[in-house]
Amino acid sequence: MSLTARLGLAMAAAAAVSALLAGALTAPLLADASSDALRAPLGRQADLLSRLPLLALTGPRGEAVAERHDLEVGVVLPDGQPQGVAAVLTDAELADLEDGRRVSSTGTLDGRTVLVEARPGRGGGAVVLVADDSIADAAARGVRRRVLLALGVGLLAGLGAAWVLARRVARPLSQTAAAARRMADGERGVPLPDSSLPEVRDVTSALGSLDRALVGSEDRQRRFLLSVSHELRTPLTAVRGYAEALADGVVPPEETPEVGRTLGAEAARLERYVTDLLRLARLQVDGFSVEPRDTDLAPTLRAAVAAWGTATGEVEVVAEVEDALPLRTDPDRVRQVLDALVDNATRVCSPGDRVVVAGRRVDTGVRLEVRDSGPGLTDDDLAVAFDPGVLHEKYADSGSVRRAGSHGIGLAVVRQLVAALGGTVNAAHAREGGAAFVVDLPEAAQPTAAGSSSEMTAERRLDT
């Protein structure tokens, strides 16, 4: 059932219940009001007739008076004997009249329920007037019919107003839902409805923010893929050119080893790009397993330094590691993080630069640092260091030494790995003059969703 129908039915039900309650409360009030409306003139007539002599109200003269005023008239004689319709009075009411008090009551006369108004006479006795209660009932029924008609008209008007209001509330929500479906189909910049309702405005505002975020995200992905495609084409062109030269026999024998090394280097570049892309895709889609266990990270850091010190002969890789770094974590994933950070640092460093791999205990657990003396990062760069392709695109045509770096895919993988280990990673300025990446791993790792954006915070200066 649509929201419009539900709101309309709810409002209609509220209007119907209100009408029923009003009718139920009004019915007895209408009956009392009709009786009072009939009794008031009856009492005034009794007051007038009580001023006449009782003899004028008995016999033929009394009948003439009753016929002329369309009344049923009776008297109580001075000796206390009721005459005519005065027989409806009870002994207590007769006693009240004898004592000079008025009587307003209801009684039964000839099987009919009647209203009774009696007044003491001037020379004794009393005048008694009665009116059939059915007259009041008929008047009450007429009033009830008019009231019910008014309630019915009000109910119909309420139903119409409820339907209009329900459509007014639901229309912008339906339009917002239609806009969301268009966005889901890939359309961007979808116009959103305006509404005077704050809740609806909140929904449309949030959807508009989502639309803008999707536009930005898809634009970054598009530019990133274009950049990656361009970079993949470069080594592919070299591999293809040398392969054709080898096939055509135009490469002299003495140059064959050099051509082989070039092909190997270009193939390694391609493998590195493809591996980073696969890692990023796997982490974003399927995630990966983390197996925490009690371990000492100091040997893990030293092993990473030893491996990279051998692989990067022109860039010095050194360790600043405490003797022991006990922690419950996954050492294999920590080594993955270190390899990615050292690889990123060595790519941008020039011969003679230095990369420091540090590890020490802190109050919250273990802090790992990978610092370098390379070109470093600006304050603006720190905020986007973990966004794939942003730094690469920024420096692609600048001629900077940072152009030698990767597409930032490796840093995106690092962010997600550290998040899965329950830690945080920050980009900062290193005291060696280059960039520093600081990984804080907690004592009791609480793995989080890989790639949480909350893990990408930037420190402006590393003080330790």
Coordinates of C-alpha atoms in Angstrom, one line a residue:
M1 CA 0.0 0.0 0.0
S2 CA 1.4 3.4 -1.0
L3 CA 2.3 6.1 1.6
T4 CA -0.5 8.3 0.2
A5 CA -3.1 5.6 0.8
R6 CA -1.8 4.9 4.3
L7 CA -1.7 8.5 5.3
G8 CA -5.2 9.1 3.8
L9 CA -6.6 6.0 5.6
A10 CA -5.0 7.1 8.9
M11 CA -6.4 10.6 8.7
A12 CA -9.8 9.3 7.6
A13 CA -9.9 6.9 10.6
A14 CA -9.0 9.7 12.9
A15 CA -11.8 11.8 11.4
A16 CA -14.3 9.0 11.7
V17 CA -13.4 8.2 15.3
S18 CA -13.7 11.9 16.1
A19 CA -17.2 12.1 14.5
L20 CA -18.4 8.9 16.4
L21 CA -17.2 10.3 19.7
A22 CA -18.8 13.6 19.0
G23 CA -22.1 11.9 18.1
A24 CA -22.0 9.6 21.2
L25 CA -21.3 12.6 23.5
T26 CA -23.9 14.8 21.8
A27 CA -26.9 12.4 21.8
P28 CA -27.7 12.5 25.5
L29 CA -27.1 16.2 25.6
L30 CA -29.5 16.7 22.8
A31 CA -32.2 14.7 24.6
D32 CA -31.8 16.7 27.8
A33 CA -31.8 20.0 25.8
S34 CA -35.1 19.0 24.0
S35 CA -36.7 18.2 27.3
D36 CA -35.5 21.5 28.8
A37 CA -36.7 23.3 25.7
L38 CA -40.2 21.8 26.2
R39 CA -40.3 22.2 30.0
A40 CA -39.4 25.9 30.0
P41 CA -42.5 27.2 28.2
L42 CA -44.6 24.7 30.1
G43 CA -43.4 26.1 33.4
R44 CA -44.1 29.7 32.2
Q45 CA -47.7 28.7 31.3
A46 CA -48.1 27.1 34.8
D47 CA -46.8 30.3 36.4
L48 CA -49.5 32.3 34.5
L49 CA -52.4 30.0 35.2
S50 CA -51.5 29.7 38.9
R51 CA -52.6 33.4 39.2
L52 CA -56.2 32.5 38.0
P53 CA -58.9 31.3 40.4
L54 CA -59.0 27.5 40.5
L55 CA -62.7 27.6 39.5
A56 CA -61.7 29.1 36.2
L57 CA -59.6 26.0 35.5
T58 CA -62.2 23.4 36.4
G59 CA -65.2 22.1 34.5
P60 CA -66.0 23.4 31.1
R61 CA -64.1 26.6 31.7
G62 CA -60.9 24.6 32.4
E63 CA -61.4 22.6 29.2
A64 CA -61.8 25.8 27.2
V65 CA -58.5 27.2 28.7
A66 CA -56.7 23.9 28.0
E67 CA -58.0 23.8 24.4
R68 CA -57.2 27.5 23.8
H69 CA -53.6 27.0 25.0
D70 CA -53.2 23.4 23.6
L71 CA -52.4 22.2 27.1
E72 CA -53.4 19.4 29.5
V73 CA -54.5 21.2 32.6
G74 CA -55.4 19.8 36.0
V75 CA -55.8 21.2 39.5
V76 CA -55.3 20.3 43.1
L77 CA -58.2 21.5 45.1
P78 CA -57.6 23.3 48.4
D79 CA -58.5 20.2 50.3
G80 CA -55.6 18.4 48.5
Q81 CA -57.7 16.4 46.1
P82 CA -56.1 16.1 42.6
Q83 CA -58.4 16.7 39.6
G84 CA -57.8 15.6 36.0
V85 CA -54.2 15.3 35.0
A86 CA -53.2 16.3 38.5
A87 CA -53.6 12.6 39.3
V88 CA -50.0 12.1 37.9
L89 CA -48.6 13.7 41.1
T90 CA -47.1 11.6 43.8
D91 CA -47.9 12.1 47.5
A92 CA -44.5 13.7 48.0
E93 CA -45.2 16.2 45.2
L94 CA -48.6 17.0 46.6
A95 CA -47.0 17.7 49.9
D96 CA -44.5 20.1 48.3
L97 CA -47.4 21.9 46.6
E98 CA -49.3 22.2 49.9
D99 CA -46.1 23.7 51.4
G100 CA -46.0 26.3 48.6
R101 CA -43.1 24.8 46.6
R102 CA -43.0 24.3 42.9
V103 CA -42.9 20.9 41.3
S104 CA -41.0 20.0 38.0
S105 CA -40.9 16.3 37.4
T106 CA -41.6 13.5 35.0
G107 CA -44.5 11.0 35.5
T108 CA -46.7 8.4 33.9
L109 CA -50.2 9.2 32.8
D110 CA -52.4 6.7 31.0
G111 CA -49.3 4.7 30.0
R112 CA -47.5 7.8 28.7
T113 CA -44.4 9.5 29.9
V114 CA -45.2 13.1 30.6
L115 CA -43.4 16.2 31.8
V116 CA -45.1 17.7 34.8
E117 CA -45.1 21.4 35.9
A118 CA -47.2 22.3 39.0
R119 CA -47.5 25.6 40.8
P120 CA -49.3 26.5 44.1
G121 CA -52.4 28.6 43.6
R122 CA -53.1 32.0 45.3
G123 CA -56.0 30.8 47.3
G124 CA -54.8 27.3 48.0
G125 CA -54.6 24.3 45.8
A126 CA -52.4 24.1 42.8
V127 CA -52.3 24.2 39.0
V128 CA -50.9 21.2 37.2
L129 CA -49.8 21.2 33.5
V130 CA -48.5 18.1 31.7
A131 CA -47.0 17.6 28.2
D132 CA -46.3 14.4 26.3
D133 CA -42.6 13.5 26.4
S134 CA -42.9 12.2 22.9
I135 CA -43.0 15.8 21.7
A136 CA -39.5 16.3 23.2
D137 CA -38.4 13.0 21.6
A138 CA -39.6 14.1 18.2
A139 CA -37.8 17.5 18.6
A140 CA -34.6 15.7 19.8
R141 CA -34.8 13.3 16.8
G142 CA -35.0 16.3 14.4
V143 CA -32.0 17.9 16.1
R144 CA -30.1 14.7 16.0
R145 CA -30.7 14.3 12.3
R146 CA -29.4 17.8 11.7
V147 CA -26.4 17.1 13.9
L148 CA -25.7 13.8 12.2
L149 CA -26.0 15.5 8.8
A150 CA -23.5 18.1 9.9
L151 CA -21.1 15.4 11.3
G152 CA -21.4 13.5 8.0
V153 CA -20.6 16.6 5.9
G154 CA -17.7 17.3 8.3
L155 CA -16.5 13.7 7.9
L156 CA -16.6 13.9 4.2
A157 CA -14.8 17.2 4.2
G158 CA -12.2 15.7 6.6
L159 CA -11.7 12.8 4.3
G160 CA -11.1 15.1 1.4
A161 CA -8.7 17.2 3.3
A162 CA -6.9 14.1 4.5
W163 CA -6.5 12.8 1.0
V164 CA -5.2 16.2 -0.2
L165 CA -2.7 16.5 2.7
A166 CA -1.6 12.9 2.3
R167 CA -0.8 13.5 -1.4
R168 CA 0.9 16.7 -0.5
V169 CA 3.2 14.9 1.9
A170 CA 3.8 11.8 -0.2
R171 CA 4.3 13.5 -3.6
P172 CA 7.8 14.9 -2.9
L173 CA 8.8 11.5 -1.4
S174 CA 7.6 9.7 -4.5
Q175 CA 9.5 12.2 -6.6
T176 CA 12.6 11.7 -4.5
A177 CA 12.3 7.9 -4.8
A178 CA 12.0 8.3 -8.6
A179 CA 15.1 10.5 -8.6
A180 CA 17.0 7.8 -6.5
R181 CA 16.0 5.2 -9.1
R182 CA 17.4 7.4 -11.9
M183 CA 20.6 7.7 -9.9
A184 CA 20.8 4.0 -9.4
D185 CA 20.5 3.6 -13.2
G186 CA 23.6 5.7 -13.6
E187 CA 22.1 9.2 -14.2
R188 CA 23.8 12.0 -12.4
G189 CA 22.8 15.6 -11.7
V190 CA 19.2 14.5 -11.2
P191 CA 16.9 17.4 -10.2
L192 CA 15.3 16.8 -6.8
P193 CA 11.9 18.0 -5.6
D194 CA 11.5 20.9 -3.2
S195 CA 9.2 20.6 -0.2
S196 CA 8.1 22.8 2.8
L197 CA 8.4 19.7 5.1
P198 CA 11.7 19.7 7.0
E199 CA 11.9 15.9 7.0
V200 CA 11.5 15.7 3.2
R201 CA 14.0 18.5 2.8
D202 CA 16.5 16.5 4.9
V203 CA 16.0 13.4 2.6
T204 CA 16.4 15.3 -0.6
S205 CA 19.4 17.2 0.8
A206 CA 21.1 13.9 1.7
L207 CA 20.3 12.4 -1.7
G208 CA 21.7 15.5 -3.4
S209 CA 24.9 15.1 -1.3
L210 CA 25.1 11.5 -2.4
D211 CA 24.6 12.5 -6.0
R212 CA 27.5 15.0 -5.8
A213 CA 29.7 12.5 -4.0
L214 CA 29.0 9.9 -6.7
V215 CA 29.8 12.4 -9.4
G216 CA 33.1 13.2 -7.7
S217 CA 33.9 9.6 -7.1
E218 CA 33.2 8.4 -10.6
D219 CA 35.1 11.3 -12.0
R220 CA 38.2 10.4 -9.9
Q221 CA 37.8 6.7 -10.9
R222 CA 37.5 7.7 -14.6
R223 CA 40.7 9.9 -14.4
F224 CA 42.5 7.2 -12.4
L225 CA 41.7 4.5 -15.0
L226 CA 42.7 6.9 -17.8
S227 CA 46.0 7.5 -16.0
V228 CA 46.6 3.8 -15.4
S229 CA 45.8 3.0 -19.0
H230 CA 48.3 5.5 -20.2
E231 CA 51.0 4.2 -17.9
L232 CA 50.3 0.6 -18.9
R233 CA 50.6 1.5 -22.6
T234 CA 54.2 2.8 -22.1
P235 CA 55.8 -0.5 -21.0
L236 CA 53.6 -2.4 -23.4
T237 CA 54.8 -0.2 -26.3
A238 CA 58.4 -0.9 -25.3
V239 CA 57.9 -4.7 -24.9
R240 CA 56.1 -4.8 -28.2
G241 CA 58.8 -2.8 -30.0
Y242 CA 61.7 -4.9 -28.7
A243 CA 59.7 -8.1 -29.4
E244 CA 59.2 -7.1 -33.0
A245 CA 62.8 -6.1 -33.4
L246 CA 63.9 -9.5 -32.0
A247 CA 61.5 -11.3 -34.3
D248 CA 62.7 -9.3 -37.4
G249 CA 66.4 -10.0 -36.4
V250 CA 67.4 -6.3 -36.4
V251 CA 68.9 -6.5 -32.9
P252 CA 72.6 -7.2 -33.0
P253 CA 73.8 -10.2 -30.9
E254 CA 75.9 -8.1 -28.6
E255 CA 72.7 -6.0 -27.7
T256 CA 70.5 -9.0 -27.0
P257 CA 71.4 -9.1 -23.2
E258 CA 70.6 -5.4 -22.8
V259 CA 67.3 -5.8 -24.8
G260 CA 66.5 -8.8 -22.5
R261 CA 67.1 -6.7 -19.4
T262 CA 64.9 -3.9 -20.8
L263 CA 62.1 -6.3 -21.5
G264 CA 62.4 -7.8 -18.0
A265 CA 62.3 -4.3 -16.4
E266 CA 59.2 -3.3 -18.5
A267 CA 57.6 -6.6 -17.7
A268 CA 58.3 -6.0 -14.0
R269 CA 56.6 -2.6 -14.2
L270 CA 53.6 -4.2 -15.8
E271 CA 53.5 -6.8 -13.2
R272 CA 53.7 -4.3 -10.4
Y273 CA 50.8 -2.2 -11.8
V274 CA 48.6 -5.2 -12.4
T275 CA 49.4 -6.7 -8.9
D276 CA 48.5 -3.4 -7.2
L277 CA 45.3 -3.1 -9.2
L278 CA 44.3 -6.7 -8.3
R279 CA 45.1 -6.1 -4.6
L280 CA 43.0 -3.0 -4.5
A281 CA 40.1 -4.7 -6.3
R282 CA 40.3 -7.7 -4.0
L283 CA 40.4 -5.7 -0.8
Q284 CA 37.4 -3.5 -1.9
V285 CA 35.2 -6.3 -3.1
D286 CA 36.0 -9.5 -1.1
G287 CA 38.2 -8.3 1.8
F288 CA 40.8 -10.7 3.1
S289 CA 41.5 -12.8 6.1
V290 CA 43.4 -11.6 9.2
E291 CA 44.8 -14.2 11.6
P292 CA 45.9 -12.4 14.9
R293 CA 48.4 -14.3 17.1
D294 CA 50.9 -13.4 19.8
T295 CA 54.1 -12.4 18.0
D296 CA 57.2 -10.2 18.2
L297 CA 57.2 -7.6 15.4
A298 CA 60.9 -6.7 15.8
P299 CA 62.1 -9.7 13.7
T300 CA 59.5 -8.9 11.1
L301 CA 60.7 -5.3 10.7
R302 CA 64.4 -6.4 10.5
A303 CA 63.6 -9.0 7.9
A304 CA 61.9 -6.4 5.8
V305 CA 64.9 -4.0 6.1
A306 CA 67.3 -6.8 5.1
A307 CA 65.2 -7.7 2.1
W308 CA 64.8 -4.2 0.8
G309 CA 68.4 -3.2 1.6
T310 CA 69.5 -5.9 -0.8
A311 CA 67.0 -5.0 -3.5
T312 CA 67.7 -1.2 -3.5
G313 CA 71.4 -0.8 -3.7
E314 CA 71.4 2.9 -4.4
V315 CA 68.9 3.8 -1.7
E316 CA 70.0 3.0 1.9
V317 CA 67.3 1.2 3.9
V318 CA 68.0 1.2 7.7
A319 CA 66.2 0.0 10.8
E320 CA 65.5 1.8 14.0
V321 CA 63.7 -1.0 15.9
E322 CA 63.5 -1.7 19.6
D323 CA 64.8 -5.1 20.8
A324 CA 61.3 -6.6 21.2
L325 CA 57.8 -5.5 20.0
P326 CA 55.4 -8.0 21.4
L327 CA 51.9 -7.7 20.0
R328 CA 48.9 -9.8 19.2
T329 CA 48.4 -9.2 15.4
D330 CA 49.0 -10.8 12.0
P331 CA 52.7 -10.5 11.3
D332 CA 52.2 -11.5 7.6
R333 CA 49.8 -8.6 7.0
V334 CA 52.2 -6.3 8.9
R335 CA 55.0 -7.4 6.5
Q336 CA 52.7 -6.6 3.6
V337 CA 52.2 -3.1 4.9
L338 CA 55.9 -2.6 5.4
D339 CA 56.7 -3.8 1.9
A340 CA 54.2 -1.5 0.3
L341 CA 55.4 1.5 2.3
V342 CA 59.1 0.9 1.6
D343 CA 58.4 0.2 -2.0
N344 CA 56.5 3.5 -2.2
A345 CA 59.4 5.3 -0.5
T346 CA 62.2 3.8 -2.7
R347 CA 60.3 4.6 -5.9
V348 CA 60.5 8.4 -5.2
C349 CA 63.9 8.5 -3.6
S350 CA 67.1 9.3 -5.6
P351 CA 70.4 7.6 -5.3
G352 CA 72.0 8.4 -2.0
D353 CA 68.6 9.0 -0.2
R354 CA 67.7 7.1 2.9
V355 CA 64.7 5.1 4.0
V356 CA 64.2 4.4 7.7
V357 CA 62.0 1.6 9.0
A358 CA 61.3 2.2 12.7
G359 CA 59.3 0.4 15.4
R360 CA 58.7 1.2 19.1
R361 CA 56.3 0.6 21.9
V362 CA 53.7 3.3 22.7
D363 CA 51.0 3.5 25.3
T364 CA 48.4 2.1 23.0
G365 CA 50.4 -0.6 21.4
V366 CA 53.1 -0.5 18.7
R367 CA 54.0 2.3 16.3
L368 CA 55.7 1.6 13.0
E369 CA 57.2 4.3 10.9
V370 CA 58.6 4.4 7.3
R371 CA 60.4 7.7 6.8
D372 CA 62.5 8.8 3.8
S373 CA 64.7 11.7 2.8
G374 CA 63.1 12.0 -0.6
P375 CA 61.0 14.8 -2.1
G376 CA 58.4 14.7 0.6
L377 CA 54.7 15.8 0.5
T378 CA 53.1 19.1 0.8
D379 CA 50.4 19.8 3.4
D380 CA 47.7 19.4 0.7
D381 CA 49.3 16.1 -0.4
L382 CA 49.0 14.6 3.1
A383 CA 45.2 14.9 3.0
V384 CA 44.9 12.9 -0.2
A385 CA 48.0 10.6 0.1
F386 CA 45.8 7.5 0.4
D387 CA 43.4 8.3 -2.5
P388 CA 44.3 6.2 -5.6
G389 CA 45.7 8.2 -8.4
V390 CA 45.4 11.7 -6.9
L391 CA 49.1 12.3 -6.3
H392 CA 50.1 10.6 -9.5
E393 CA 47.8 12.8 -11.5
K394 CA 49.0 15.9 -9.7
Y395 CA 52.7 15.3 -10.5
A396 CA 52.3 13.5 -13.8
D397 CA 53.3 16.5 -16.0
S398 CA 55.4 18.4 -13.4
G399 CA 58.8 16.8 -14.1
S400 CA 59.2 16.3 -10.4
V401 CA 61.1 13.3 -9.1
R402 CA 57.8 12.2 -7.4
R403 CA 56.7 11.4 -11.0
A404 CA 58.7 8.2 -10.5
G405 CA 56.3 7.1 -7.9
S406 CA 53.3 4.7 -8.3
H407 CA 49.7 5.6 -8.9
G408 CA 49.0 5.6 -5.2
I409 CA 47.4 2.2 -5.4
G410 CA 49.9 0.7 -3.0
L411 CA 49.0 3.4 -0.3
A412 CA 45.3 2.6 -0.8
V413 CA 46.0 -1.0 -0.2
V414 CA 48.0 -0.1 2.9
R415 CA 45.2 1.9 4.3
Q416 CA 42.8 -1.0 4.0
L417 CA 45.3 -3.5 5.4
V418 CA 45.9 -1.4 8.5
A419 CA 42.2 -0.8 9.0
A420 CA 41.6 -4.6 8.8
L421 CA 44.3 -5.0 11.5
G422 CA 42.4 -2.6 13.7
G423 CA 45.0 0.2 13.4
T424 CA 45.4 3.6 11.8
V425 CA 47.8 5.0 9.3
N426 CA 48.7 8.7 8.8
A427 CA 50.8 10.6 6.4
A428 CA 53.1 13.3 7.8
H429 CA 56.4 15.1 7.3
A430 CA 59.6 13.2 8.2
R431 CA 62.5 14.7 10.1
E432 CA 64.7 13.3 7.4
G433 CA 63.1 15.9 5.0
G434 CA 60.8 13.6 3.1
A435 CA 57.6 11.8 3.8
A436 CA 56.6 9.7 6.8
F437 CA 53.9 7.1 7.1
V438 CA 53.0 6.2 10.7
V439 CA 51.1 3.0 11.5
D440 CA 49.6 2.6 15.0
L441 CA 48.6 -1.0 15.9
P442 CA 46.6 -1.4 19.1
E443 CA 47.3 -3.9 21.9
A444 CA 44.0 -5.8 21.2
A445 CA 43.3 -5.6 17.5
Q446 CA 39.7 -5.0 16.6
P447 CA 39.5 -5.5 12.8
T448 CA 37.4 -3.0 10.9
A449 CA 36.0 -2.9 7.4
A450 CA 38.8 -2.6 5.0
G451 CA 39.1 0.8 3.5
S452 CA 37.3 2.8 6.2
S453 CA 37.8 6.4 5.3
S454 CA 38.2 7.3 9.0
E455 CA 41.7 5.7 8.9
M456 CA 43.0 8.4 6.5
T457 CA 44.0 11.3 8.7
A458 CA 46.9 13.5 8.1
E459 CA 49.5 14.8 10.7
R460 CA 51.2 18.0 9.6
R461 CA 54.5 17.3 11.5
L462 CA 56.0 14.2 13.0
D463 CA 57.7 15.1 16.3
T464 CA 59.1 11.8 17.2

